XYZ file of C-alpha atoms in Angstrom:
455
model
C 0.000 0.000 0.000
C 2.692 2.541 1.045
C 4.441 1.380 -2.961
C 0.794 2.401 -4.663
C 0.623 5.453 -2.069
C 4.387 6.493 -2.803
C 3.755 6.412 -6.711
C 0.093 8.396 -6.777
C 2.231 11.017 -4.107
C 4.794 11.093 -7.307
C 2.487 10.878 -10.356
C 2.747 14.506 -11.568
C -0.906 13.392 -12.927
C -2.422 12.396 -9.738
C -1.401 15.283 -8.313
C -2.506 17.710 -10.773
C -5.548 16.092 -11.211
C -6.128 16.030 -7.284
C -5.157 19.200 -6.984
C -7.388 20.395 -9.411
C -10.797 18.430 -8.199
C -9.692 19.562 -4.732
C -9.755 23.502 -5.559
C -12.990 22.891 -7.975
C -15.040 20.866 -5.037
C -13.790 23.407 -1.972
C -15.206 26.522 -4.987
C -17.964 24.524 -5.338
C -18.604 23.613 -1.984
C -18.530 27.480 -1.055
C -20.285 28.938 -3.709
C -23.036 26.067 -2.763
C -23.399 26.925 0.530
C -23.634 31.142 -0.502
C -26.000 30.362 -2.645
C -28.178 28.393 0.073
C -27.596 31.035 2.214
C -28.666 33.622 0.116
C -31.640 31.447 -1.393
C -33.040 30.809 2.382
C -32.790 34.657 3.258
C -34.467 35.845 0.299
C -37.204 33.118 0.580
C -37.519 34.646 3.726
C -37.936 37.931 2.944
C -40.171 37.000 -0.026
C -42.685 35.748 2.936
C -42.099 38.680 4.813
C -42.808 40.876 2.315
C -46.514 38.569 1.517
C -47.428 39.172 5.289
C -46.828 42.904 4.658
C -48.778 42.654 1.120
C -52.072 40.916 3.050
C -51.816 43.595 5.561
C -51.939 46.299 3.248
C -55.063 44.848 1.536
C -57.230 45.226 5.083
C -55.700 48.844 4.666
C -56.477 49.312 1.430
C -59.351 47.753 0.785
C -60.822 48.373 4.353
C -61.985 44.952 4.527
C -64.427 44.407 7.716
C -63.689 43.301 11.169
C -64.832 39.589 11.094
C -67.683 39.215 13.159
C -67.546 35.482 13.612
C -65.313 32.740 13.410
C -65.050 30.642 10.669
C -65.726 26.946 10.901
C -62.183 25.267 11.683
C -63.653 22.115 9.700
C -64.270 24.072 6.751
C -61.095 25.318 6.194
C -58.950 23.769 3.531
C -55.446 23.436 3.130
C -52.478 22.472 5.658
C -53.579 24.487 8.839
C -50.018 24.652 9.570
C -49.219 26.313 6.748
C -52.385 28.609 7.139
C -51.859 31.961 7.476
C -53.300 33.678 10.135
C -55.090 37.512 10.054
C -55.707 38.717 14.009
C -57.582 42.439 14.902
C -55.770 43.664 18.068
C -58.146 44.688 20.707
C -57.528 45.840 24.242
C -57.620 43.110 26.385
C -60.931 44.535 27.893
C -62.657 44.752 24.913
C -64.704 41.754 23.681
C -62.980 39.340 20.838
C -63.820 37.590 17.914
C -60.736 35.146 16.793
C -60.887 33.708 13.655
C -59.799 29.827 13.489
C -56.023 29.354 14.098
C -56.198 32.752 15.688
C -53.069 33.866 17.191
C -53.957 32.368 20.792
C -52.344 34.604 23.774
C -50.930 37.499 20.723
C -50.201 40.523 23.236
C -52.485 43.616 22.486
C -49.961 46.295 22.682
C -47.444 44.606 19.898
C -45.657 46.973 17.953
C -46.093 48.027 14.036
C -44.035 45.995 12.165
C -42.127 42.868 11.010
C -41.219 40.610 14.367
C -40.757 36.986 15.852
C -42.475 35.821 18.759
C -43.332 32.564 20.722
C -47.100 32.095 21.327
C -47.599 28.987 23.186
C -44.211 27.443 23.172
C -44.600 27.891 19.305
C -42.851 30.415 17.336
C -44.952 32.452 14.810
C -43.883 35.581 12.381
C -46.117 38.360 12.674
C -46.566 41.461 11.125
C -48.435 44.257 12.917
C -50.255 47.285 10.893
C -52.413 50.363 12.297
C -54.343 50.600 9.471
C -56.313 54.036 8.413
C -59.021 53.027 10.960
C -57.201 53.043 13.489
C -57.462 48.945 14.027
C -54.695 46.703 14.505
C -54.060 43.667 12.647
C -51.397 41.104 12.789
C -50.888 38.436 10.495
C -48.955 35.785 11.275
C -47.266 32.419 10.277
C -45.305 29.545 11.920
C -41.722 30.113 11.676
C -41.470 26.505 11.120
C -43.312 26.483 8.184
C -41.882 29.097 6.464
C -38.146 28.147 7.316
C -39.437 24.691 5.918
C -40.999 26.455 2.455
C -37.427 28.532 2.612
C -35.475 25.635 3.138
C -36.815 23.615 -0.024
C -36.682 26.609 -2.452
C -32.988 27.166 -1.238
C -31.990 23.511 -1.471
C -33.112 23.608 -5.420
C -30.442 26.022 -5.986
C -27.887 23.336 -5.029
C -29.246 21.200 -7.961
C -26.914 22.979 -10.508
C -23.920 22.350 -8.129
C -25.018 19.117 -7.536
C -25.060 18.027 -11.576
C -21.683 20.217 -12.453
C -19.379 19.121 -9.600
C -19.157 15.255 -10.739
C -19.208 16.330 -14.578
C -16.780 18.819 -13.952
C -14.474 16.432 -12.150
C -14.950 14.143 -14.802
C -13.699 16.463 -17.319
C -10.841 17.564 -15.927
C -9.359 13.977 -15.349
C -10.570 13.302 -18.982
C -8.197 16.060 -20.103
C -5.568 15.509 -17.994
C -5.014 11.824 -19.162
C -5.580 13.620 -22.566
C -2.321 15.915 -22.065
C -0.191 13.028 -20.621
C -1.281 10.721 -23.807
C 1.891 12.102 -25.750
C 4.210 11.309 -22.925
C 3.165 7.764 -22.479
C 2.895 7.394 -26.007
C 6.901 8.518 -26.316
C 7.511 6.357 -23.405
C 5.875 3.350 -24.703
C 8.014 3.494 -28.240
C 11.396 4.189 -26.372
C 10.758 0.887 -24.324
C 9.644 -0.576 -27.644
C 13.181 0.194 -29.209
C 15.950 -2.468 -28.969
C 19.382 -0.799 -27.594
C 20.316 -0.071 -30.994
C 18.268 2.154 -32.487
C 19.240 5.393 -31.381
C 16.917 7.577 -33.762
C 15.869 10.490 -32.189
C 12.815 11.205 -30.475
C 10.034 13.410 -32.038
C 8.730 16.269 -30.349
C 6.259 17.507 -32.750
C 3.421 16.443 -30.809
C 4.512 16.991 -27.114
C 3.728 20.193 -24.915
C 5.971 22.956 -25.391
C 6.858 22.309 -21.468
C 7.792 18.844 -22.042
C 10.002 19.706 -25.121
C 13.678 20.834 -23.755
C 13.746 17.574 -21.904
C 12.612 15.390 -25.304
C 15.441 17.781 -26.673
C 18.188 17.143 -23.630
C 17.258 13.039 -24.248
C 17.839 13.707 -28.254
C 21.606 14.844 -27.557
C 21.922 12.086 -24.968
C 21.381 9.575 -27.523
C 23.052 11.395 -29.852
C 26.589 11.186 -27.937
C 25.757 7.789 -27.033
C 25.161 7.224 -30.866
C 28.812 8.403 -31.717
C 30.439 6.859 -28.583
C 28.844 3.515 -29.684
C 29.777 4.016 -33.643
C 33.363 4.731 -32.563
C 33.649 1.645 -30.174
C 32.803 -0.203 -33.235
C 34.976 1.258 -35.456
C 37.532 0.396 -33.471
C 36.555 -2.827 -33.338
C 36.076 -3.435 -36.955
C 39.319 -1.394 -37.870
C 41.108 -3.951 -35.438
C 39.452 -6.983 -36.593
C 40.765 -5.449 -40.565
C 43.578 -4.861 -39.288
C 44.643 -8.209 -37.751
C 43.521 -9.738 -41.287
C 46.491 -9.108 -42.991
C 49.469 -10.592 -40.601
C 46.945 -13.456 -39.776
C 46.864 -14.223 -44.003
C 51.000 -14.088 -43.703
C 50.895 -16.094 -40.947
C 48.669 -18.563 -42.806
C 50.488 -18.437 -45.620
C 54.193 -19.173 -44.200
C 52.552 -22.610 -42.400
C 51.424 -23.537 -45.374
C 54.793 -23.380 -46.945
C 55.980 -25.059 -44.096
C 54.002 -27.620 -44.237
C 55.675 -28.646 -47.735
C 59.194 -28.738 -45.809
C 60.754 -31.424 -44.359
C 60.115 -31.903 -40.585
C 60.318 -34.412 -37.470
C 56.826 -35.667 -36.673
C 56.992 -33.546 -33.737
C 57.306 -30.223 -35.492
C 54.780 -31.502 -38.097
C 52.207 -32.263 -34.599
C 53.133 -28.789 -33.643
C 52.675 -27.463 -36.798
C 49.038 -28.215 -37.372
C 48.437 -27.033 -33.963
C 49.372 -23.419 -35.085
C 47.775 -23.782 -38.317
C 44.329 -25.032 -36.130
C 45.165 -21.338 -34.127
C 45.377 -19.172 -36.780
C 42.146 -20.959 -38.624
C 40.408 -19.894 -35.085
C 42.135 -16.624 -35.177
C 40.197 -15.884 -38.530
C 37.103 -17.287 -37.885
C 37.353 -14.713 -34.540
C 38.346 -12.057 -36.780
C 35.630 -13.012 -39.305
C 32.759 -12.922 -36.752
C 34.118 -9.572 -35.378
C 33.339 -8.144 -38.733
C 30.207 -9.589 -39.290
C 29.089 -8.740 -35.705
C 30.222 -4.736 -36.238
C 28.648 -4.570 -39.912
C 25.463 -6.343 -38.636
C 25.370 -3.690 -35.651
C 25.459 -0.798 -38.162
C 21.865 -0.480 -39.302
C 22.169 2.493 -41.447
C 23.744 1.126 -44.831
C 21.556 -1.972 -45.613
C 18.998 -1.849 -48.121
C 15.512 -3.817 -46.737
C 13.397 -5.714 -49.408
C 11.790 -9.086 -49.288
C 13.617 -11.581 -49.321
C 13.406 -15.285 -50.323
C 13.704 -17.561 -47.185
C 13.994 -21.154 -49.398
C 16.722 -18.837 -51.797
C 18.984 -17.682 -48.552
C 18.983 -22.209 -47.223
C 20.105 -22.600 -50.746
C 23.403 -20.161 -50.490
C 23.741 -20.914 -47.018
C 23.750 -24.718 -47.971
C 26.184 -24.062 -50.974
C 28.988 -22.296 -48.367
C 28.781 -24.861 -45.755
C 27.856 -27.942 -47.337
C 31.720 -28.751 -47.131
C 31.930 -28.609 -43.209
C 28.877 -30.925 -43.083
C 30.402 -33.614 -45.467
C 33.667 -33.687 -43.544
C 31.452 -34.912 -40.145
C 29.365 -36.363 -42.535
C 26.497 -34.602 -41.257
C 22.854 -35.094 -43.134
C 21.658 -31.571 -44.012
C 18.572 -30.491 -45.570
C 15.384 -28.117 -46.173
C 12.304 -29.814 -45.096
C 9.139 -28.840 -47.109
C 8.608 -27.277 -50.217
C 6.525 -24.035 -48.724
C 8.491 -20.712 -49.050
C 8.032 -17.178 -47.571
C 9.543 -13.618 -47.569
C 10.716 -11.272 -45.402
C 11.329 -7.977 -45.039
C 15.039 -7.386 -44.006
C 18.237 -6.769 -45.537
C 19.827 -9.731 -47.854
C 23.026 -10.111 -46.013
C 21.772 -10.043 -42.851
C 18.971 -12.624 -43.424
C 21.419 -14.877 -45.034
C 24.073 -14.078 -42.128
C 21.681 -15.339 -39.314
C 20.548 -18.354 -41.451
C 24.726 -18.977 -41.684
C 25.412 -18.603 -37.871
C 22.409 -20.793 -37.401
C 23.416 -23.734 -39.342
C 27.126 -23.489 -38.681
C 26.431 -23.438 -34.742
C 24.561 -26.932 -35.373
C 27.201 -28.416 -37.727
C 29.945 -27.684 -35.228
C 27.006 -28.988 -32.172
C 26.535 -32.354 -33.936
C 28.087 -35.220 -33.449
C 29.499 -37.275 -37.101
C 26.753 -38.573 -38.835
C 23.953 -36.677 -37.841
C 21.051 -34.636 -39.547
C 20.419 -30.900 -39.412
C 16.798 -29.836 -40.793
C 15.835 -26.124 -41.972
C 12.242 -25.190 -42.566
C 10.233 -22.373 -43.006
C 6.529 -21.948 -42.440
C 3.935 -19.504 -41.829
C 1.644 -18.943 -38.459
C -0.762 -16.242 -37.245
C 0.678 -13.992 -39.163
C 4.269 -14.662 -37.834
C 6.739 -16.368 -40.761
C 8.884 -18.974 -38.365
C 12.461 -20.179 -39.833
C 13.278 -22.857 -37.743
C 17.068 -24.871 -37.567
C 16.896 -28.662 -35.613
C 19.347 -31.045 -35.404
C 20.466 -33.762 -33.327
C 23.401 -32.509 -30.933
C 23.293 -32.191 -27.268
C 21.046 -29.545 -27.680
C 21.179 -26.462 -24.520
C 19.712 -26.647 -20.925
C 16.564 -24.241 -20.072
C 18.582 -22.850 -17.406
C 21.610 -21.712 -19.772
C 19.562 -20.833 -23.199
C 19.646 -16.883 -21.798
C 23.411 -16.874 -21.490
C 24.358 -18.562 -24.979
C 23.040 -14.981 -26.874
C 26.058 -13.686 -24.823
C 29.509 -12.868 -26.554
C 32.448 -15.641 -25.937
C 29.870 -17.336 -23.487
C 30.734 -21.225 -23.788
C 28.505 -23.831 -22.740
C 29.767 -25.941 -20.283
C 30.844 -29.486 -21.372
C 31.210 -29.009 -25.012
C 34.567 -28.725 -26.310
C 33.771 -27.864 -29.816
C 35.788 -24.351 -30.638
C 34.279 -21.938 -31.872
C 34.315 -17.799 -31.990
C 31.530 -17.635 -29.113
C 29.762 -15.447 -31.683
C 27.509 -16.804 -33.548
C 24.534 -16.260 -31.587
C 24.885 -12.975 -30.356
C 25.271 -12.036 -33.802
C 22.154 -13.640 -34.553
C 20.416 -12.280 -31.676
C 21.678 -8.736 -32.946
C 19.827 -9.390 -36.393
C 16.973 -10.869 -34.825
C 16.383 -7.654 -32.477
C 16.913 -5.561 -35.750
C 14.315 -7.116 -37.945
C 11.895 -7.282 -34.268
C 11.873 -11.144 -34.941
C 12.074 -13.170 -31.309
C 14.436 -16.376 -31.220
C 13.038 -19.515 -29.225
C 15.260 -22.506 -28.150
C 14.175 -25.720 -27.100
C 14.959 -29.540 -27.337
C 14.853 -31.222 -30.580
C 13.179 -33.979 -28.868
C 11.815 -33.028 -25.907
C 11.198 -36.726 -24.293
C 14.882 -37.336 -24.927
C 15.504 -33.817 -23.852
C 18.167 -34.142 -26.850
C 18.900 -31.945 -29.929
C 18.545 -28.431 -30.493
C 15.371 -26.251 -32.092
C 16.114 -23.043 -33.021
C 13.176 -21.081 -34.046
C 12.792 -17.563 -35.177
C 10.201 -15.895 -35.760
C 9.426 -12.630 -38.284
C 6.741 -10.380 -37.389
C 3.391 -9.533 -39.761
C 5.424 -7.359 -42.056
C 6.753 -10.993 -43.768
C 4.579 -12.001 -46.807
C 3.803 -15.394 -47.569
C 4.479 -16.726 -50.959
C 3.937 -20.582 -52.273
C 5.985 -22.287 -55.006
């Protein structure tokens, strides 16, 4: 709870958005109890001013002194609510109260608007001499007209009442609105693999948010150029060690045509098995830096039964000498959308890995297929395939699995892996055979972009 607590206390849109429904309910809160206020006192006054209107009639109009009281049965209407017209006598003088009179109304009231408590109930009454010199007070329960004023103020609350929960619903409809850009930028930065540095747009952010999209754009920027030199320095180096590893080549070969003890000619094709590993290293250093450089290649579809065939024609020879069974299983093609090369590359890597992985005289199968949408090249053969627990580590440079001897660069997968992440295609490992928990399937697989296409 404190985690969810700590991140809402941080969320620039929580707070805003809290901050803002706070100030509009306290406004709205205020301005709804003013209005009451001010809704009660003039329903108030509004009665006030009918008592004075009625006692202007029995002015104006000089309406008689009621000689009798009316039948209280015959009266319609709340009697509560009834209001109530009293002559003021002296106290000697003989009486006539109407129903609901004003029981116990003091003679010698003054003129005017007033409150007063007849009978432990409290009544409004206003007193007028009129041109006759009579009295007469009209009056009406407090109660009752606190109770009228109360519901006519309450109705001016409605408006509050509606705009308050559509008001708060607009402004956390806009906020999220105004953060959409930012978590749109954020979600296609984590959607970028660690090579592709392009920089961000800010056409569409806030003007606010804009020096920092501009601050992260020269961030990547000089990590761009610090990257592209550390690779030019590793592909000049890898060049460079080409040449004296040829000469080097070149001279045991040579050698090997002299005459030698059988103990020089042992140590001899040890060096000469060195500097073949030397080149491969220096080979796969290449390919790794030029496959890390996405700016240059050219993307088009691209034949995935064409790329097994080339792939096939450079390392059929390796597969003969351990006299290894490798083929294309299935007829059904499909193309891709990537570069040529580096199509071809990962297909290479893939099949070399399981030529130098499997034992003499076993089978490698390539296929291609398509599914969901997905096009899924897929390399199997019959090594000792890789444990669950170590399939992470093998995508990492000069990472060797332990208990194979086989020698190799230690990167061929993480050059795969590189392409893979460039095209957005995902690699999946598993067992050949899973009962025997033998062999290795390597499966990778292209995103909706490939088209399918049938011989």
């Amino acid at each position: 709870m404190d985690g969810f607590q700590g991140k809402l206390r941080q969320s620039l849109q929580f707070r805003l958005s809290a901050w803002l429904c706070g100030v509009i309910a306290v406004i709205a809160v205020a301005a709804g109890i003013v209005s009451f206020l001010s809704a009660f006192q003039e329903a108030i006054e509004l009665q006030d001013d009918q008592l004075r209107q009625m006692a202007a009639l029995f002015d104006g109009q000089q309406l008689p002194v009621p000689s009798a009281a009316p039948h209280v049965d015959k009266l319609e209407g709340d009697p509560d609510s009834r209001v109530v017209v009293q002559w003021l006598r002296p106290a000697s003088a003989a009486s006539v109260k109407p129903a609901g009179a004003l029981s116990g109304l003091p003679a010698n009231l003054s003129d005017g608007i007033q409150t007063t408590k007849l009978g432990g109930t409290s009544w409004r009454v206003f007193v007028k001499t009129v041109a006759s010199g009579a009295r007469v007070a009209i009056g009406q329960r407090t109660e009752v007209r606190d109770e009228i004023a109360r519901d006519s103020a309450q109705r001016t609350l409605m408006p509050f009442l509606i705009l308050i929960p559509v008001l708060l619903l607009l402004v956390g409809g806009l906020i999220r609105n105004m953060f959409r850009p930012l978590k749109t930028m954020a979600w296609e930065l984590d959607r970028r693999s660690e090579q592709d540095l392009r920089e961000v747009a800010p056409a569409h952010l806030p003007s606010e948010v804009r020096p920092f999209v501009v601050a992260i754009n020269r961030l990547l920027s000089r990590v761009g150029q610090s990257v592209s030199m550390q690779r030019r320095f590793v592909a000049d180096a890898a060049h460079e060690l080409r040449s004296p590893l040829t000469a080097l080549s070149l001279q045991a070969e040579q050698l090997d045509a002299a005459d030698m003890s059988a103990h020089a000619r042992e140590r001899l094709a040890v060096l000469r098995s060195g500097i073949r590993r030397t080149r491969s290293l220096v080979d796969q250093l290449l390919t790794l830096a030029r496959v890390q450089d996405s700016s240059r290649e050219r993307t088009r579809t691209v034949s995935v039964q064409q790329v097994f065939r080339q792939v096939l024609e450079d390392l059929m020879p390796l597969a003969e000498v351990k006299n290894i069974d490798v083929g294309v299983v299935g007829t059904q093609d499909a193309r891709v959308t990537a570069p040529e090369a580096d199509l071809k590359t990962l297909v290479k890597n893939l099949v070399d890995n399981a030529i130098r992985y499997t034992p003499n005289g076993g089978q490698i199968n390539l296929s291609v297929h398509a599914n969901e949408g997905q096009v899924i090249l897929q390399v199997t053969d019959t090594g000792p395939g890789i444990a669950p627990e170590e399939r992470q580590r093998v995508f990492d440079p000069f990472y060797r699995v332990v208990g194979h001897d086989e020698v190799g660069s230690g990167l061929g997968l993480s050059i795969v892996q590189t392409i893979a992440g460039r095209l957005e295609a995902k690699i999946d490992l598993g067992y050949a055979s899973e009962p025997a928990q033998s062999g290795l399937r390597i499966s990778v697989a292209f995103p909706e972009a490939a088209h399918v296409a049938t011989d």
